[in-house]
mmCIF file of C-alpha atoms in Angstrom:
data_model
loop_
_atom_site.group_PDB
_atom_site.id
_atom_site.type_symbol
_atom_site.label_atom_id
_atom_site.label_comp_id
_atom_site.label_asym_id
_atom_site.label_seq_id
_atom_site.Cartn_x
_atom_site.Cartn_y
_atom_site.Cartn_z
ATOM 1 C CA MET U 1 14.016 -14.535 53.625
ATOM 2 C CA GLU U 2 14.380 -15.496 50.183
ATOM 3 C CA GLN U 3 11.205 -17.612 48.579
ATOM 4 C CA LYS U 4 10.746 -20.834 47.931
ATOM 5 C CA LEU U 5 10.836 -22.117 44.342
ATOM 6 C CA CYS U 6 8.102 -23.905 43.653
ATOM 7 C CA VAL U 7 8.721 -27.322 41.154
ATOM 8 C CA CYS U 8 6.237 -29.589 39.983
ATOM 9 C CA VAL U 9 6.554 -32.556 38.215
ATOM 10 C CA LEU U 10 4.407 -33.598 35.611
ATOM 11 C CA GLY U 11 4.083 -37.137 35.082
ATOM 12 C CA LEU U 12 5.180 -39.690 37.473
ATOM 13 C CA GLY U 13 6.626 -42.856 35.790
ATOM 14 C CA GLU U 14 10.101 -44.286 36.516
ATOM 15 C CA MET U 15 11.880 -40.049 35.265
ATOM 16 C CA GLY U 16 8.946 -38.408 37.319
ATOM 17 C CA LYS U 17 10.092 -40.582 40.696
ATOM 18 C CA ILE U 18 13.421 -40.072 40.089
ATOM 19 C CA HIS U 19 13.051 -35.945 39.671
ATOM 20 C CA ALA U 20 11.110 -35.642 42.588
ATOM 21 C CA GLU U 21 13.330 -37.224 44.735
ATOM 22 C CA SER U 22 15.969 -35.296 43.854
ATOM 23 C CA LEU U 23 13.999 -31.572 44.181
ATOM 24 C CA ARG U 24 12.946 -33.466 47.464
ATOM 25 C CA ARG U 25 16.973 -33.236 48.762
ATOM 26 C CA LEU U 26 16.945 -28.958 47.426
ATOM 27 C CA GLY U 27 17.114 -26.328 49.839
ATOM 28 C CA GLY U 28 15.081 -23.466 49.116
ATOM 29 C CA VAL U 29 12.333 -25.768 46.242
ATOM 30 C CA GLU U 30 9.048 -27.009 47.668
ATOM 31 C CA LEU U 31 7.761 -29.910 45.584
ATOM 32 C CA ALA U 32 4.778 -30.385 43.606
ATOM 33 C CA LEU U 33 3.017 -33.385 41.793
ATOM 34 C CA ALA U 34 0.745 -33.224 39.421
ATOM 35 C CA SER U 35 -0.257 -37.116 36.908
ATOM 36 C CA LYS U 36 -3.907 -38.588 35.765
ATOM 37 C CA ARG U 37 -3.362 -41.690 37.997
ATOM 38 C CA SER U 38 -4.585 -41.080 41.731
ATOM 39 C CA LYS U 39 -2.632 -43.717 42.972
ATOM 40 C CA SER U 40 0.516 -42.886 42.272
ATOM 41 C CA LEU U 41 -0.175 -39.685 42.910
ATOM 42 C CA GLN U 42 -1.391 -39.746 46.737
ATOM 43 C CA GLU U 43 1.365 -42.285 46.919
ATOM 44 C CA LEU U 44 4.471 -40.329 46.445
ATOM 45 C CA GLY U 45 2.627 -37.568 47.674
ATOM 46 C CA VAL U 46 2.627 -38.859 51.130
ATOM 47 C CA ARG U 47 6.319 -40.441 51.068
ATOM 48 C CA LEU U 48 7.293 -37.364 50.165
ATOM 49 C CA TYR U 49 5.624 -35.203 52.029
ATOM 50 C CA VAL U 50 4.409 -32.785 49.485
ATOM 51 C CA PRO U 51 1.036 -30.780 50.420
ATOM 52 C CA GLU U 52 -2.407 -31.654 49.261
ATOM 53 C CA GLN U 53 -2.468 -27.921 47.401
ATOM 54 C CA LEU U 54 0.366 -29.043 45.751
ATOM 55 C CA ARG U 55 -0.743 -32.626 44.531
ATOM 56 C CA PHE U 56 -2.846 -31.212 41.181
ATOM 57 C CA SER U 57 -4.923 -34.542 39.627
ATOM 58 C CA SER U 58 -4.000 -33.347 35.745
ATOM 59 C CA TYR U 59 -1.385 -30.647 34.340
ATOM 60 C CA GLU U 60 -2.913 -28.275 33.047
ATOM 61 C CA GLU U 61 -4.199 -27.226 36.265
ATOM 62 C CA ALA U 62 -0.107 -27.320 37.899
ATOM 63 C CA ILE U 63 0.534 -25.483 34.514
ATOM 64 C CA ALA U 64 -1.963 -22.993 35.347
ATOM 65 C CA SER U 65 -1.396 -22.304 38.973
ATOM 66 C CA PRO U 66 -0.344 -19.098 40.133
ATOM 67 C CA LEU U 67 1.736 -21.472 43.288
ATOM 68 C CA VAL U 68 4.148 -23.424 40.274
ATOM 69 C CA HIS U 69 6.564 -21.401 39.417
ATOM 70 C CA ALA U 70 8.728 -24.521 37.037
ATOM 71 C CA VAL U 71 7.293 -27.493 35.950
ATOM 72 C CA VAL U 72 9.442 -30.878 35.010
ATOM 73 C CA VAL U 73 8.089 -32.526 31.940
ATOM 74 C CA ALA U 74 8.358 -36.509 32.708
ATOM 75 C CA THR U 75 5.254 -37.408 30.770
ATOM 76 C CA ALA U 76 5.098 -39.324 27.505
ATOM 77 C CA PRO U 77 7.586 -38.184 24.649
ATOM 78 C CA SER U 78 3.876 -37.844 22.479
ATOM 79 C CA GLU U 79 2.649 -34.880 25.161
ATOM 80 C CA HIS U 80 6.536 -32.778 25.400
ATOM 81 C CA THR U 81 5.388 -30.605 22.504
ATOM 82 C CA GLN U 82 2.245 -29.136 23.647
ATOM 83 C CA GLN U 83 3.085 -28.894 27.225
ATOM 84 C CA ILE U 84 6.653 -28.170 26.767
ATOM 85 C CA ILE U 85 4.120 -24.991 24.228
ATOM 86 C CA ALA U 86 1.220 -24.607 27.200
ATOM 87 C CA ALA U 87 4.002 -23.977 30.073
ATOM 88 C CA SER U 88 5.672 -21.522 28.488
ATOM 89 C CA ARG U 89 2.682 -19.718 27.355
ATOM 90 C CA ALA U 90 1.964 -19.652 31.274
ATOM 91 C CA GLY U 91 5.667 -18.543 31.780
ATOM 92 C CA LYS U 92 6.778 -21.320 33.957
ATOM 93 C CA HIS U 93 10.390 -22.354 33.751
ATOM 94 C CA ILE U 94 10.810 -25.743 31.909
ATOM 95 C CA PHE U 95 12.872 -28.548 32.431
ATOM 96 C CA CYS U 96 11.912 -31.317 29.943
ATOM 97 C CA GLU U 97 12.793 -35.263 29.426
ATOM 98 C CA LYS U 98 13.925 -35.769 26.400
ATOM 99 C CA PRO U 99 13.160 -36.129 23.816
ATOM 100 C CA LEU U 100 11.913 -32.574 23.001
ATOM 101 C CA GLY U 101 10.161 -34.169 20.286
ATOM 102 C CA LEU U 102 9.170 -37.193 18.431
ATOM 103 C CA SER U 103 9.444 -35.338 14.587
ATOM 104 C CA VAL U 104 11.910 -32.380 13.798
ATOM 105 C CA GLU U 105 8.540 -30.763 13.319
ATOM 106 C CA SER U 106 7.121 -30.951 16.607
ATOM 107 C CA ALA U 107 10.212 -29.893 18.089
ATOM 108 C CA GLN U 108 10.428 -26.739 15.817
ATOM 109 C CA GLU U 109 7.295 -25.687 17.504
ATOM 110 C CA ALA U 110 8.366 -25.933 21.143
ATOM 111 C CA LEU U 111 11.018 -24.170 19.828
ATOM 112 C CA SER U 112 9.828 -21.426 18.013
ATOM 113 C CA CYS U 113 6.788 -21.008 20.792
ATOM 114 C CA LEU U 114 9.760 -20.825 23.776
ATOM 115 C CA GLU U 115 11.978 -17.951 21.399
ATOM 116 C CA ARG U 116 8.711 -15.954 20.694
ATOM 117 C CA VAL U 117 7.140 -16.187 24.138
ATOM 118 C CA GLN U 118 10.645 -15.164 25.092
ATOM 119 C CA ALA U 119 11.126 -12.048 22.736
ATOM 120 C CA GLU U 120 8.381 -10.385 24.309
ATOM 121 C CA ARG U 121 9.720 -10.947 27.774
ATOM 122 C CA GLU U 122 11.905 -8.282 29.634
ATOM 123 C CA GLU U 123 15.110 -9.951 30.253
ATOM 124 C CA SER U 124 14.404 -10.091 33.458
ATOM 125 C CA GLU U 125 11.691 -11.779 33.300
ATOM 126 C CA ARG U 126 12.833 -14.580 30.568
ATOM 127 C CA LYS U 127 12.446 -17.768 31.699
ATOM 128 C CA ILE U 128 15.130 -20.906 31.782
ATOM 129 C CA PHE U 129 14.830 -23.717 29.909
ATOM 130 C CA MET U 130 16.758 -27.158 29.975
ATOM 131 C CA ILE U 131 16.635 -31.102 28.730
ATOM 132 C CA GLY U 132 16.794 -33.492 30.033
ATOM 133 C CA PHE U 133 20.856 -34.982 28.305
ATOM 134 C CA MET U 134 21.933 -36.174 32.345
ATOM 135 C CA ARG U 135 25.205 -37.582 30.976
ATOM 136 C CA ARG U 136 26.591 -33.774 30.805
ATOM 137 C CA PHE U 137 26.339 -33.874 34.613
ATOM 138 C CA ASP U 138 27.522 -37.677 35.221
ATOM 139 C CA PRO U 139 31.138 -37.723 37.030
ATOM 140 C CA ALA U 140 32.442 -39.415 34.433
ATOM 141 C CA TYR U 141 31.762 -38.065 31.850
ATOM 142 C CA VAL U 142 32.457 -34.785 33.319
ATOM 143 C CA ARG U 143 36.346 -35.953 34.083
ATOM 144 C CA GLY U 144 35.969 -37.212 30.092
ATOM 145 C CA LYS U 145 35.062 -33.860 29.047
ATOM 146 C CA GLU U 146 37.756 -32.350 31.689
ATOM 147 C CA LEU U 147 40.497 -34.229 29.499
ATOM 148 C CA VAL U 148 39.713 -33.580 26.035
ATOM 149 C CA GLU U 149 39.299 -30.244 26.905
ATOM 150 C CA SER U 150 43.081 -29.521 29.086
ATOM 151 C CA GLY U 151 44.514 -31.374 25.507
ATOM 152 C CA VAL U 152 47.205 -33.556 27.698
ATOM 153 C CA LEU U 153 45.784 -36.777 25.179
ATOM 154 C CA GLY U 154 45.674 -34.426 21.727
ATOM 155 C CA GLN U 155 42.929 -34.019 19.786
ATOM 156 C CA PRO U 156 39.527 -36.773 19.973
ATOM 157 C CA THR U 157 39.168 -38.574 16.663
ATOM 158 C CA VAL U 158 36.582 -41.445 17.039
ATOM 159 C CA LEU U 159 33.539 -42.084 19.795
ATOM 160 C CA LYS U 160 32.218 -45.691 20.303
ATOM 161 C CA CYS U 161 28.880 -45.915 22.795
ATOM 162 C CA THR U 162 26.904 -48.336 24.180
ATOM 163 C CA SER U 163 23.362 -47.819 25.684
ATOM 164 C CA GLY U 164 20.919 -50.222 26.011
ATOM 165 C CA ASP U 165 18.696 -52.315 28.690
ATOM 166 C CA ALA U 166 18.901 -55.994 29.871
ATOM 167 C CA GLU U 167 15.469 -55.890 28.696
ATOM 168 C CA TYR U 168 12.419 -54.103 25.960
ATOM 169 C CA PRO U 169 10.571 -52.094 28.678
ATOM 170 C CA ALA U 170 7.061 -53.164 28.563
ATOM 171 C CA LYS U 171 5.074 -49.697 27.959
ATOM 172 C CA TYR U 172 7.170 -49.726 24.807
ATOM 173 C CA GLN U 173 6.531 -53.170 23.536
ATOM 174 C CA ARG U 174 3.104 -52.085 22.091
ATOM 175 C CA ASP U 175 2.494 -49.769 19.395
ATOM 176 C CA VAL U 176 3.500 -46.206 19.951
ATOM 177 C CA GLY U 177 3.802 -44.635 17.057
ATOM 178 C CA TYR U 178 7.140 -44.437 16.335
ATOM 179 C CA ASN U 179 11.024 -46.288 16.914
ATOM 180 C CA SER U 180 11.650 -45.583 20.549
ATOM 181 C CA LEU U 181 14.791 -47.185 20.337
ATOM 182 C CA LEU U 182 16.082 -44.493 18.051
ATOM 183 C CA LEU U 183 14.053 -41.407 18.295
ATOM 184 C CA ASP U 184 14.181 -41.715 22.520
ATOM 185 C CA LEU U 185 16.878 -43.965 23.483
ATOM 186 C CA ALA U 186 19.077 -42.737 20.686
ATOM 187 C CA VAL U 187 19.022 -38.723 20.953
ATOM 188 C CA HIS U 188 21.194 -40.189 24.942
ATOM 189 C CA ASP U 189 24.280 -40.914 22.328
ATOM 190 C CA ILE U 190 23.658 -38.429 19.257
ATOM 191 C CA ASP U 191 24.596 -35.494 22.561
ATOM 192 C CA LEU U 192 26.809 -37.324 23.487
ATOM 193 C CA ALA U 193 28.823 -36.882 20.491
ATOM 194 C CA ARG U 194 28.159 -33.331 19.914
ATOM 195 C CA TRP U 195 29.800 -32.501 23.382
ATOM 196 C CA LEU U 196 32.576 -34.442 23.446
ATOM 197 C CA LEU U 197 33.627 -34.055 20.186
ATOM 198 C CA ALA U 198 32.721 -30.395 19.698
ATOM 199 C CA ALA U 199 30.876 -30.934 16.167
ATOM 200 C CA GLU U 200 27.601 -31.153 14.955
ATOM 201 C CA VAL U 201 26.404 -34.417 13.523
ATOM 202 C CA HIS U 202 26.790 -34.675 9.483
ATOM 203 C CA ARG U 203 25.609 -37.914 8.012
ATOM 204 C CA VAL U 204 24.361 -40.969 9.817
ATOM 205 C CA HIS U 205 23.613 -44.552 9.196
ATOM 206 C CA VAL U 206 21.595 -46.804 11.227
ATOM 207 C CA VAL U 207 20.916 -50.534 10.491
ATOM 208 C CA CYS U 208 18.356 -52.113 12.913
ATOM 209 C CA ARG U 209 17.634 -55.552 13.721
ATOM 210 C CA SER U 210 14.608 -57.052 16.070
ATOM 211 C CA LEU U 211 16.096 -60.176 17.296
ATOM 212 C CA VAL U 212 15.367 -60.426 20.678
ATOM 213 C CA TYR U 213 12.058 -59.527 19.879
ATOM 214 C CA PRO U 214 10.454 -60.015 16.736
ATOM 215 C CA GLN U 215 7.040 -58.788 17.521
ATOM 216 C CA LEU U 216 8.694 -55.493 17.482
ATOM 217 C CA ALA U 217 8.870 -55.170 13.480
ATOM 218 C CA GLU U 218 5.539 -55.119 12.822
ATOM 219 C CA LEU U 219 5.278 -52.428 15.238
ATOM 220 C CA GLY U 220 7.625 -50.265 13.129
ATOM 221 C CA ASP U 221 11.013 -50.655 16.323
ATOM 222 C CA ALA U 222 13.707 -52.314 17.031
ATOM 223 C CA ASP U 223 15.666 -54.068 20.110
ATOM 224 C CA ASN U 224 19.402 -53.562 18.528
ATOM 225 C CA ALA U 225 20.591 -50.163 16.348
ATOM 226 C CA ILE U 226 24.265 -50.205 15.181
ATOM 227 C CA VAL U 227 24.945 -46.751 14.018
ATOM 228 C CA THR U 228 27.512 -44.463 12.182
ATOM 229 C CA PHE U 229 27.753 -40.792 13.198
ATOM 230 C CA GLU U 230 30.077 -38.847 10.774
ATOM 231 C CA MET U 231 31.181 -35.143 11.547
ATOM 232 C CA ASP U 232 31.345 -32.113 10.334
ATOM 233 C CA ASN U 233 34.974 -32.128 12.211
ATOM 234 C CA GLY U 234 36.095 -34.866 10.257
ATOM 235 C CA THR U 235 35.958 -36.963 13.928
ATOM 236 C CA VAL U 236 33.617 -39.833 14.025
ATOM 237 C CA ALA U 237 31.559 -41.724 15.881
ATOM 238 C CA SER U 238 29.333 -44.993 16.712
ATOM 239 C CA ALA U 239 26.997 -46.600 18.823
ATOM 240 C CA HIS U 240 24.862 -49.696 20.103
ATOM 241 C CA PHE U 241 21.693 -49.554 20.870
ATOM 242 C CA CYS U 242 20.202 -52.549 22.295
ATOM 243 C CA ARG U 243 16.765 -53.638 24.837
ATOM 244 C CA ALA U 244 18.250 -56.592 25.534
ATOM 245 C CA PHE U 245 21.371 -57.678 26.539
ATOM 246 C CA GLY U 246 20.350 -59.835 29.568
ATOM 247 C CA TYR U 247 22.058 -58.966 32.220
ATOM 248 C CA GLY U 248 21.638 -55.032 32.903
ATOM 249 C CA TYR U 249 21.331 -51.820 32.454
ATOM 250 C CA ASN U 250 25.032 -51.052 30.108
ATOM 251 C CA VAL U 251 25.950 -47.507 29.133
ATOM 252 C CA THR U 252 29.367 -47.135 27.952
ATOM 253 C CA SER U 253 31.099 -45.202 26.087
ATOM 254 C CA GLU U 254 35.513 -45.123 24.269
ATOM 255 C CA LEU U 255 37.057 -41.634 22.854
ATOM 256 C CA VAL U 256 39.837 -42.095 21.126
ATOM 257 C CA CYS U 257 42.177 -39.068 21.318
ATOM 258 C CA GLN U 258 45.815 -38.979 19.481
ATOM 259 C CA ARG U 259 47.875 -40.092 21.960
ATOM 260 C CA GLY U 260 45.142 -42.258 24.370
ATOM 261 C CA THR U 261 41.589 -43.574 24.615
ATOM 262 C CA VAL U 262 39.485 -42.071 27.774
ATOM 263 C CA PHE U 263 37.095 -45.198 28.857
ATOM 264 C CA LEU U 264 33.724 -43.563 30.120
ATOM 265 C CA GLY U 265 30.892 -44.555 32.351
ATOM 266 C CA GLU U 266 32.355 -47.669 33.773
ATOM 267 C CA LEU U 267 32.022 -46.719 37.175
ATOM 268 C CA ARG U 268 29.187 -47.947 40.087
ATOM 269 C CA ARG U 269 27.942 -44.289 40.756
ATOM 270 C CA ALA U 270 30.539 -42.183 42.582
ATOM 271 C CA GLY U 271 33.310 -40.246 42.141
ATOM 272 C CA ASP U 272 34.793 -38.389 39.162
ATOM 273 C CA ALA U 273 37.662 -41.848 37.991
ATOM 274 C CA VAL U 274 37.886 -42.565 34.166
ATOM 275 C CA ARG U 275 39.666 -45.873 32.643
ATOM 276 C CA VAL U 276 42.608 -43.859 30.876
ATOM 277 C CA ALA U 277 44.472 -46.063 28.424
ATOM 278 C CA ASN U 278 47.821 -44.956 26.702
ATOM 279 C CA THR U 279 51.495 -45.797 27.586
ATOM 280 C CA ALA U 280 51.595 -45.905 30.659
ATOM 281 C CA GLY U 281 49.246 -48.297 31.516
ATOM 282 C CA ALA U 282 46.131 -48.249 32.569
ATOM 283 C CA LEU U 283 43.941 -47.759 35.103
ATOM 284 C CA SER U 284 40.569 -50.051 35.943
ATOM 285 C CA GLU U 285 37.099 -49.895 37.247
ATOM 286 C CA ARG U 286 33.923 -51.841 37.604
ATOM 287 C CA ILE U 287 31.352 -51.850 35.691
ATOM 288 C CA ALA U 288 28.788 -50.059 36.082
ATOM 289 C CA PRO U 289 24.679 -51.548 36.689
ATOM 290 C CA VAL U 290 21.142 -50.458 36.543
ATOM 291 C CA PHE U 291 20.360 -47.286 35.386
ATOM 292 C CA ALA U 292 18.857 -45.408 38.434
ATOM 293 C CA GLU U 293 21.508 -46.001 40.851
ATOM 294 C CA ARG U 294 24.159 -45.831 37.653
ATOM 295 C CA PHE U 295 23.500 -42.287 37.353
ATOM 296 C CA GLU U 296 21.616 -41.394 40.867
ATOM 297 C CA LEU U 297 24.630 -37.927 41.045
ATOM 298 C CA ALA U 298 24.082 -37.498 37.256
ATOM 299 C CA PHE U 299 19.864 -36.756 37.842
ATOM 300 C CA GLN U 300 20.423 -34.647 41.499
ATOM 301 C CA ARG U 301 22.871 -33.040 39.351
ATOM 302 C CA GLU U 302 20.630 -31.455 36.571
ATOM 303 C CA MET U 303 18.048 -30.856 38.698
ATOM 304 C CA GLU U 304 20.208 -28.714 40.934
ATOM 305 C CA VAL U 305 21.377 -26.909 37.962
ATOM 306 C CA PHE U 306 18.220 -26.423 37.117
ATOM 307 C CA ALA U 307 17.306 -24.543 40.821
ATOM 308 C CA GLN U 308 20.735 -22.859 40.613
ATOM 309 C CA ALA U 309 19.550 -21.872 36.755
ATOM 310 C CA ILE U 310 16.301 -20.063 38.161
ATOM 311 C CA ARG U 311 17.164 -18.217 40.425
ATOM 312 C CA ALA U 312 20.675 -16.803 38.350
ATOM 313 C CA GLY U 313 18.414 -15.927 35.594
ATOM 314 C CA VAL U 314 20.744 -17.784 32.829
ATOM 315 C CA LEU U 315 20.811 -21.827 31.837
ATOM 316 C CA PRO U 316 25.403 -22.275 32.739
ATOM 317 C CA THR U 317 27.327 -23.192 29.910
ATOM 318 C CA GLY U 318 27.607 -26.461 28.555
ATOM 319 C CA ALA U 319 23.402 -27.285 30.073
ATOM 320 C CA PRO U 320 21.601 -28.782 27.509
ATOM 321 C CA GLY U 321 18.498 -26.434 26.267
ATOM 322 C CA ALA U 322 16.035 -26.412 23.943
ATOM 323 C CA LEU U 323 18.553 -25.838 20.593
ATOM 324 C CA ASP U 324 20.138 -29.384 21.699
ATOM 325 C CA GLY U 325 17.051 -30.853 21.804
ATOM 326 C CA LEU U 326 16.068 -29.634 18.905
ATOM 327 C CA GLN U 327 19.295 -31.165 17.154
ATOM 328 C CA ALA U 328 19.425 -34.421 18.508
ATOM 329 C CA THR U 329 16.097 -34.561 16.837
ATOM 330 C CA ARG U 330 17.260 -33.798 13.939
ATOM 331 C CA VAL U 331 19.233 -36.716 13.708
ATOM 332 C CA ALA U 332 16.668 -38.730 15.496
ATOM 333 C CA GLU U 333 14.798 -38.668 12.017
ATOM 334 C CA ALA U 334 17.450 -38.987 9.802
ATOM 335 C CA LEU U 335 18.297 -42.369 11.667
ATOM 336 C CA VAL U 336 14.898 -43.742 11.275
ATOM 337 C CA ARG U 337 14.581 -42.168 7.327
ATOM 338 C CA SER U 338 18.486 -44.575 7.081
ATOM 339 C CA TRP U 339 16.713 -47.287 8.586
ATOM 340 C CA GLN U 340 13.669 -46.865 6.412
ATOM 341 C CA THR U 341 15.901 -46.771 2.957
ATOM 342 C CA GLY U 342 19.324 -48.566 3.921
ATOM 343 C CA LEU U 343 20.432 -45.759 3.025
ATOM 344 C CA PRO U 344 22.878 -43.063 4.893
ATOM 345 C CA GLN U 345 21.444 -39.709 5.290
ATOM 346 C CA LEU U 346 22.502 -36.709 5.353
ATOM 347 C CA VAL U 347 20.886 -34.518 8.197
ATOM 348 C CA LEU U 348 18.511 -32.016 7.590
#
């Protein structure tokens, strides 16, 4: 009988709990949990039937444990780099929630460690690294990518994105030391632009405002941002990032092509349908609700792909890896420079 793959979730905040529940549903996977918060660790451990020996009160203990084969890094963004480095040196497979790092320097440090450790191993002993850009696994976005690659709508020309929450998360309504709107939220749409337009971001421009939560301006953050991305193949993307929609979670995209427009993200959950407008008319679907429900299938699918990649020994084509995380951080850092200067910035 094949040995079960033991995957430990580091951090049991909202994303950690989502990933833990997704892993619990997978066959051939044994779930482990690590948290500094004993109450959360105990409650989730009991609810998901995690044995005591697989509940860790420190991340270091979990990473060092010979019982653990892989980790899911779902801790605070400021902790990602060091945990990636520690897990890589400990010989673990790694899934990391976005962002890879809060600066190009920290993201590059993580990537360099991954590459160095991989180079020291025999090919059969190399480990999987995957980053959490879950929209690549959402049925609607997957269908949109398939439509683009089929050529039925011609070449894509413009991508328009909207991303945000009903209200600003409480965890960011204090001095976290960085612009969370650009360095944490925007990286999803940066990756989406790179993936759907099959190009790298060349230049960016952003306008940030603190319109609903004026105190955020003093913390170096914002609740609204309008961004343009100039891609190196001549296409263009724009995005509205918002932490104050009021009515709920909103992630929608329009991909304008030569012979039609694909409306993405307007589904409640299941199915691979999208809304396409062209000379034949339009197919309409419902607007998406809160993120945990909206992307439930995507979160489940990315954990499935992570587990399958570990068993296969290779990350499948299209699954986001460390380089994708680094590129997203490069663009996000350029957005911060644009916000600080008020001028367009090249992506370095």
